[in-house]
Amino acid sequence: MRKIEIVCMIALVAFLGFAQKSFALAIGEGDLTIRANTSGTYDNNVTYVDSSEKDDFISTVGVGADYLFEGKTRSLKFTGNLQRNIFWDNDDFSNTAGDLRVEFKNEFTAYDRMTVRDVFIHAEDPRSFEDSFGRSQGRYSYYRNNFDIDYTHDFTQQFSLRSYYANDISEYSRVDLRDSMLHNIGFEGFYQWNSETSFVGT
């Protein structure tokens, strides 16, 4: 399997010319863009620990797609990415990661509108701002999903009321990292006093 991955990696690098390529297509009333890229990274500590460090060269092959539909009163935006990370010396660390983002907007009337968003991420490489400061030592994989929906009504040209709900879920492969789920619901009022002054209340 490792030899097949390396051969495919070399073939794709030769095809892309060590660069990112994109292709645009018109599908129905929307536009679809397909992307592909390759990259290489050297890491002197792929285990993310303070002792028994391992270095490695990581080759990454990625494909993605963007779809955008924009109508008079509604729009739909889709973004998806999939990448394969190949570790040359530590094959057991090779992994596949991906993310999916969807955003839908709809205007029911001239005064009422709604937005729905969902972001899903799966990764096995714990690179983050927190990890760089050693808060989470060692490798792990995780799933994260962020969903939110909001509804806005304009009572006047100056005053609007927005209601919203959000749900965040995080699941980790390591038992010492706690899974989490967060629900958030609320209301937000917006008043435009003039072109330079506005008030927001939650």
mmCIF file of C-alpha atoms in Angstrom:
data_model
loop_
_atom_site.group_PDB
_atom_site.id
_atom_site.type_symbol
_atom_site.label_atom_id
_atom_site.label_comp_id
_atom_site.label_asym_id
_atom_site.label_seq_id
_atom_site.Cartn_x
_atom_site.Cartn_y
_atom_site.Cartn_z
ATOM 1 C CA MET A 1 0.000 0.000 0.000
ATOM 2 C CA ARG A 2 2.823 2.413 0.858
ATOM 3 C CA LYS A 3 4.548 1.852 -2.491
ATOM 4 C CA ILE A 4 1.279 2.491 -4.319
ATOM 5 C CA GLU A 5 0.798 5.757 -2.406
ATOM 6 C CA ILE A 6 4.309 6.933 -3.261
ATOM 7 C CA VAL A 7 3.889 6.105 -6.951
ATOM 8 C CA CYS A 8 0.542 7.929 -7.063
ATOM 9 C CA MET A 9 2.112 10.884 -5.263
ATOM 10 C CA ILE A 10 4.943 11.158 -7.791
ATOM 11 C CA ALA A 11 2.500 10.859 -10.704
ATOM 12 C CA LEU A 12 0.225 13.571 -9.332
ATOM 13 C CA VAL A 13 3.152 15.882 -8.595
ATOM 14 C CA ALA A 14 4.341 15.452 -12.183
ATOM 15 C CA PHE A 15 0.831 16.215 -13.468
ATOM 16 C CA LEU A 16 0.332 19.319 -11.338
ATOM 17 C CA GLY A 17 3.847 20.612 -11.777
ATOM 18 C CA PHE A 18 4.361 21.186 -8.032
ATOM 19 C CA ALA A 19 1.549 23.747 -8.028
ATOM 20 C CA GLN A 20 -2.109 24.109 -7.273
ATOM 21 C CA LYS A 21 -4.477 23.670 -10.178
ATOM 22 C CA SER A 22 -8.172 24.522 -10.436
ATOM 23 C CA PHE A 23 -10.863 23.888 -13.020
ATOM 24 C CA ALA A 24 -14.162 25.782 -13.253
ATOM 25 C CA LEU A 25 -17.412 24.375 -14.631
ATOM 26 C CA ALA A 26 -20.957 25.712 -14.953
ATOM 27 C CA ILE A 27 -23.506 23.240 -13.554
ATOM 28 C CA GLY A 28 -27.129 24.299 -13.773
ATOM 29 C CA GLU A 29 -27.451 27.801 -12.342
ATOM 30 C CA GLY A 30 -24.316 27.458 -10.221
ATOM 31 C CA ASP A 31 -20.554 27.397 -10.674
ATOM 32 C CA LEU A 32 -18.395 24.434 -9.663
ATOM 33 C CA THR A 33 -14.650 24.776 -9.096
ATOM 34 C CA ILE A 34 -12.465 21.692 -8.647
ATOM 35 C CA ARG A 35 -9.051 22.083 -7.037
ATOM 36 C CA ALA A 36 -6.003 19.838 -6.646
ATOM 37 C CA ASN A 37 -2.654 20.467 -4.990
ATOM 38 C CA THR A 38 0.489 18.797 -3.698
ATOM 39 C CA SER A 39 2.985 19.881 -1.070
ATOM 40 C CA GLY A 40 5.850 18.603 1.063
ATOM 41 C CA THR A 41 6.785 19.401 4.665
ATOM 42 C CA TYR A 42 9.661 18.439 6.931
ATOM 43 C CA ASP A 43 8.755 18.051 10.618
ATOM 44 C CA ASN A 44 11.379 17.438 13.319
ATOM 45 C CA ASN A 45 8.792 16.232 15.858
ATOM 46 C CA VAL A 46 5.907 14.340 14.264
ATOM 47 C CA THR A 47 4.975 12.715 17.604
ATOM 48 C CA TYR A 48 4.369 16.075 19.340
ATOM 49 C CA VAL A 49 6.146 15.010 22.545
ATOM 50 C CA ASP A 50 9.068 16.407 24.543
ATOM 51 C CA SER A 51 11.063 13.147 24.525
ATOM 52 C CA SER A 52 11.685 10.357 21.967
ATOM 53 C CA GLU A 53 11.055 12.783 19.135
ATOM 54 C CA LYS A 54 10.797 11.524 15.548
ATOM 55 C CA ASP A 55 11.432 13.532 12.420
ATOM 56 C CA ASP A 56 9.913 12.832 9.025
ATOM 57 C CA PHE A 57 9.101 14.238 5.604
ATOM 58 C CA ILE A 58 5.382 14.507 4.907
ATOM 59 C CA SER A 59 3.939 14.573 1.398
ATOM 60 C CA THR A 60 0.396 15.866 1.012
ATOM 61 C CA VAL A 61 -2.006 15.314 -1.873
ATOM 62 C CA GLY A 62 -5.239 17.287 -1.774
ATOM 63 C CA VAL A 63 -8.408 17.638 -3.814
ATOM 64 C CA GLY A 64 -11.314 19.991 -3.201
ATOM 65 C CA ALA A 65 -14.452 21.428 -4.699
ATOM 66 C CA ASP A 66 -16.404 24.690 -4.382
ATOM 67 C CA TYR A 67 -19.978 25.116 -5.557
ATOM 68 C CA LEU A 68 -21.783 28.449 -5.532
ATOM 69 C CA PHE A 69 -25.383 29.112 -6.508
ATOM 70 C CA GLU A 70 -26.771 32.628 -6.244
ATOM 71 C CA GLY A 71 -30.408 33.375 -6.996
ATOM 72 C CA LYS A 72 -32.520 36.471 -6.471
ATOM 73 C CA THR A 73 -33.631 35.538 -2.940
ATOM 74 C CA ARG A 74 -31.416 32.600 -1.975
ATOM 75 C CA SER A 75 -27.872 31.305 -2.267
ATOM 76 C CA LEU A 76 -26.050 28.052 -1.579
ATOM 77 C CA LYS A 77 -22.310 27.721 -1.029
ATOM 78 C CA PHE A 78 -20.538 24.380 -0.700
ATOM 79 C CA THR A 79 -16.853 23.786 0.018
ATOM 80 C CA GLY A 80 -15.247 20.366 0.482
ATOM 81 C CA ASN A 81 -11.624 19.302 0.847
ATOM 82 C CA LEU A 82 -9.928 15.920 1.115
ATOM 83 C CA GLN A 83 -6.210 15.351 1.619
ATOM 84 C CA ARG A 84 -3.893 12.406 2.111
ATOM 85 C CA ASN A 85 -0.799 12.935 4.301
ATOM 86 C CA ILE A 86 1.977 10.424 3.592
ATOM 87 C CA PHE A 87 4.776 9.991 6.150
ATOM 88 C CA TRP A 88 7.894 8.625 4.430
ATOM 89 C CA ASP A 89 9.597 7.110 7.500
ATOM 90 C CA ASN A 90 6.633 6.577 9.836
ATOM 91 C CA ASP A 91 4.026 4.958 7.638
ATOM 92 C CA ASP A 92 1.676 4.256 10.563
ATOM 93 C CA PHE A 93 1.169 8.028 10.880
ATOM 94 C CA SER A 94 -0.100 8.376 7.292
ATOM 95 C CA ASN A 95 -3.685 9.592 7.377
ATOM 96 C CA THR A 96 -6.585 11.105 5.485
ATOM 97 C CA ALA A 97 -8.257 14.351 6.564
ATOM 98 C CA GLY A 98 -11.208 16.288 5.241
ATOM 99 C CA ASP A 99 -13.643 19.102 5.816
ATOM 100 C CA LEU A 100 -17.073 20.037 4.539
ATOM 101 C CA ARG A 101 -18.648 23.511 4.746
ATOM 102 C CA VAL A 102 -22.189 24.401 3.687
ATOM 103 C CA GLU A 103 -23.931 27.783 3.872
ATOM 104 C CA PHE A 104 -27.509 28.465 2.787
ATOM 105 C CA LYS A 105 -29.143 31.914 2.763
ATOM 106 C CA ASN A 106 -32.774 32.670 2.015
ATOM 107 C CA GLU A 107 -34.798 35.889 1.959
ATOM 108 C CA PHE A 108 -38.449 35.096 2.684
ATOM 109 C CA THR A 109 -39.591 38.703 2.321
ATOM 110 C CA ALA A 110 -37.955 42.113 2.109
ATOM 111 C CA TYR A 111 -37.918 42.091 5.931
ATOM 112 C CA ASP A 112 -37.218 38.436 6.812
ATOM 113 C CA ARG A 113 -34.112 36.372 6.096
ATOM 114 C CA MET A 114 -32.427 33.227 7.351
ATOM 115 C CA THR A 115 -28.909 31.772 7.252
ATOM 116 C CA VAL A 116 -27.919 28.147 7.923
ATOM 117 C CA ARG A 117 -24.276 27.053 8.225
ATOM 118 C CA ASP A 118 -22.577 23.765 8.980
ATOM 119 C CA VAL A 119 -18.842 23.033 9.182
ATOM 120 C CA PHE A 120 -17.524 19.475 9.617
ATOM 121 C CA ILE A 121 -13.809 18.711 10.087
ATOM 122 C CA HIS A 122 -11.931 15.448 10.538
ATOM 123 C CA ALA A 123 -8.165 15.493 11.004
ATOM 124 C CA GLU A 124 -5.384 13.374 12.483
ATOM 125 C CA ASP A 125 -2.766 16.078 12.758
ATOM 126 C CA PRO A 126 -3.091 18.130 15.953
ATOM 127 C CA ARG A 127 -1.412 21.276 14.687
ATOM 128 C CA SER A 128 -3.056 24.237 16.398
ATOM 129 C CA PHE A 129 -2.263 27.362 18.364
ATOM 130 C CA GLU A 130 -2.827 25.514 21.644
ATOM 131 C CA ASP A 131 -0.677 22.523 20.680
ATOM 132 C CA SER A 132 2.236 24.765 19.776
ATOM 133 C CA PHE A 133 2.393 25.741 23.453
ATOM 134 C CA GLY A 134 2.272 22.142 24.651
ATOM 135 C CA ARG A 135 -1.251 22.040 26.059
ATOM 136 C CA SER A 136 -1.911 18.694 24.338
ATOM 137 C CA GLN A 137 1.124 16.431 24.014
ATOM 138 C CA GLY A 138 1.153 13.564 21.524
ATOM 139 C CA ARG A 139 -0.762 12.745 18.367
ATOM 140 C CA TYR A 140 -4.519 12.333 18.170
ATOM 141 C CA SER A 141 -7.380 12.519 15.680
ATOM 142 C CA TYR A 142 -10.571 14.478 16.100
ATOM 143 C CA TYR A 143 -14.005 15.180 14.657
ATOM 144 C CA ARG A 144 -15.564 18.624 14.946
ATOM 145 C CA ASN A 145 -18.928 19.871 13.763
ATOM 146 C CA ASN A 146 -20.202 23.432 14.089
ATOM 147 C CA PHE A 147 -23.825 24.155 13.173
ATOM 148 C CA ASP A 148 -25.669 27.446 13.448
ATOM 149 C CA ILE A 149 -28.897 28.938 12.192
ATOM 150 C CA ASP A 150 -30.182 32.491 12.526
ATOM 151 C CA TYR A 151 -33.331 34.362 11.587
ATOM 152 C CA THR A 152 -33.489 38.155 11.190
ATOM 153 C CA HIS A 153 -36.547 40.398 10.972
ATOM 154 C CA ASP A 154 -36.355 44.092 10.100
ATOM 155 C CA PHE A 155 -39.078 45.971 11.979
ATOM 156 C CA THR A 156 -37.990 49.286 10.503
ATOM 157 C CA GLN A 157 -35.102 50.533 8.401
ATOM 158 C CA GLN A 158 -33.258 51.224 11.649
ATOM 159 C CA PHE A 159 -34.262 48.381 13.984
ATOM 160 C CA SER A 160 -33.718 44.625 13.460
ATOM 161 C CA LEU A 161 -34.042 41.589 15.720
ATOM 162 C CA ARG A 162 -31.979 38.449 15.166
ATOM 163 C CA SER A 163 -32.547 35.072 16.833
ATOM 164 C CA TYR A 164 -29.968 32.297 16.610
ATOM 165 C CA TYR A 165 -29.065 28.762 17.653
ATOM 166 C CA ALA A 166 -25.608 27.159 17.518
ATOM 167 C CA ASN A 167 -24.353 23.659 18.273
ATOM 168 C CA ASP A 168 -20.657 22.713 18.560
ATOM 169 C CA ILE A 169 -19.475 19.093 18.893
ATOM 170 C CA SER A 170 -15.865 17.909 19.356
ATOM 171 C CA GLU A 171 -14.769 14.262 19.676
ATOM 172 C CA TYR A 172 -11.166 13.127 20.221
ATOM 173 C CA SER A 173 -9.483 9.756 19.781
ATOM 174 C CA ARG A 174 -7.530 10.021 23.064
ATOM 175 C CA VAL A 175 -9.204 9.280 26.388
ATOM 176 C CA ASP A 176 -7.265 12.056 28.157
ATOM 177 C CA LEU A 177 -8.903 14.654 25.901
ATOM 178 C CA ARG A 178 -12.513 15.281 26.820
ATOM 179 C CA ASP A 179 -15.245 15.269 24.177
ATOM 180 C CA SER A 180 -17.529 18.276 24.291
ATOM 181 C CA MET A 181 -20.929 19.489 23.137
ATOM 182 C CA LEU A 182 -22.108 23.084 23.395
ATOM 183 C CA HIS A 183 -25.541 24.553 22.712
ATOM 184 C CA ASN A 184 -26.028 28.280 22.360
ATOM 185 C CA ILE A 185 -29.319 30.096 21.810
ATOM 186 C CA GLY A 186 -30.012 33.796 21.967
ATOM 187 C CA PHE A 187 -31.450 37.014 20.577
ATOM 188 C CA GLU A 188 -29.720 40.112 19.288
ATOM 189 C CA GLY A 189 -31.196 43.532 18.656
ATOM 190 C CA PHE A 190 -29.598 46.003 16.258
ATOM 191 C CA TYR A 191 -30.468 49.697 16.047
ATOM 192 C CA GLN A 192 -28.893 52.007 13.480
ATOM 193 C CA TRP A 193 -28.991 55.507 15.002
ATOM 194 C CA ASN A 194 -27.258 57.118 12.028
ATOM 195 C CA SER A 195 -24.576 56.302 9.458
ATOM 196 C CA GLU A 196 -21.872 56.548 12.133
ATOM 197 C CA THR A 197 -23.594 55.236 15.283
ATOM 198 C CA SER A 198 -25.340 51.938 15.959
ATOM 199 C CA PHE A 199 -26.368 49.949 19.050
ATOM 200 C CA VAL A 200 -26.328 46.166 19.544
ATOM 201 C CA GLY A 201 -27.951 44.316 22.448
ATOM 202 C CA THR A 202 -27.884 40.579 23.207
#
